[in-house]
Amino acid sequence: MYEIDKRGCGFKPIRNIRIALRGIYLAVLMDFSVAYKLALSIILMIGLFCFRQWLDFSLVFIVTVLVLVSEMFNTAIEALYDTFEPSQNSNIGRIKDVSAGWLVSEVAGLKFGS
């Protein structure tokens, strides 16, 4: 049947949060676009929070999360393909171009942010 994990329960929220934060940290280090978008969003959210613009703060937060997720997926896909195929390959170039489709989130961010 099934073996019981002797190390304990599989639910480890602190460990999962630490791994997620490390992933964000690595994305900021690897890709400048993640870093500046995160910095600008934090500055904007601090301003909205201080002026108690709760709806705007919430919308900017949601759009920031969407943009960062799409940027991190794009960065991960590019790093993965660069690892397996360091030389130029037209197919991989097209895949990278498609994975850079975060522009939709950017346009949504501009729409909600203004």
CSV table of C-alpha atoms in Angstrom, one decimal, residues 45 48 53-66 108-109 112-113:
chain,number,residue,atom,x,y,z
A,45,MET,CA,1.3,50.8,-2.7
A,48,LEU,CA,-1.9,54.5,-1.7
A,53,GLN,CA,-7.0,54.7,-1.0
A,54,TRP,CA,-8.1,51.1,-0.2
A,55,LEU,CA,-9.7,50.2,-3.6
A,56,ASP,CA,-6.7,51.5,-5.6
A,57,PHE,CA,-4.3,49.8,-3.2
A,58,SER,CA,-6.1,46.5,-3.7
A,59,LEU,CA,-6.2,46.8,-7.4
A,60,VAL,CA,-2.5,47.7,-7.6
A,61,PHE,CA,-1.7,44.8,-5.3
A,62,ILE,CA,-3.6,42.3,-7.5
A,63,VAL,CA,-2.1,43.6,-10.7
A,64,THR,CA,1.4,43.6,-9.1
A,65,VAL,CA,1.0,39.9,-8.2
A,66,LEU,CA,-0.2,39.0,-11.7
A,108,ALA,CA,-3.9,45.6,-17.4
A,109,GLY,CA,-1.6,47.1,-14.8
A,112,PHE,CA,-6.0,49.7,-13.3
A,113,GLY,CA,-3.1,51.7,-12.0
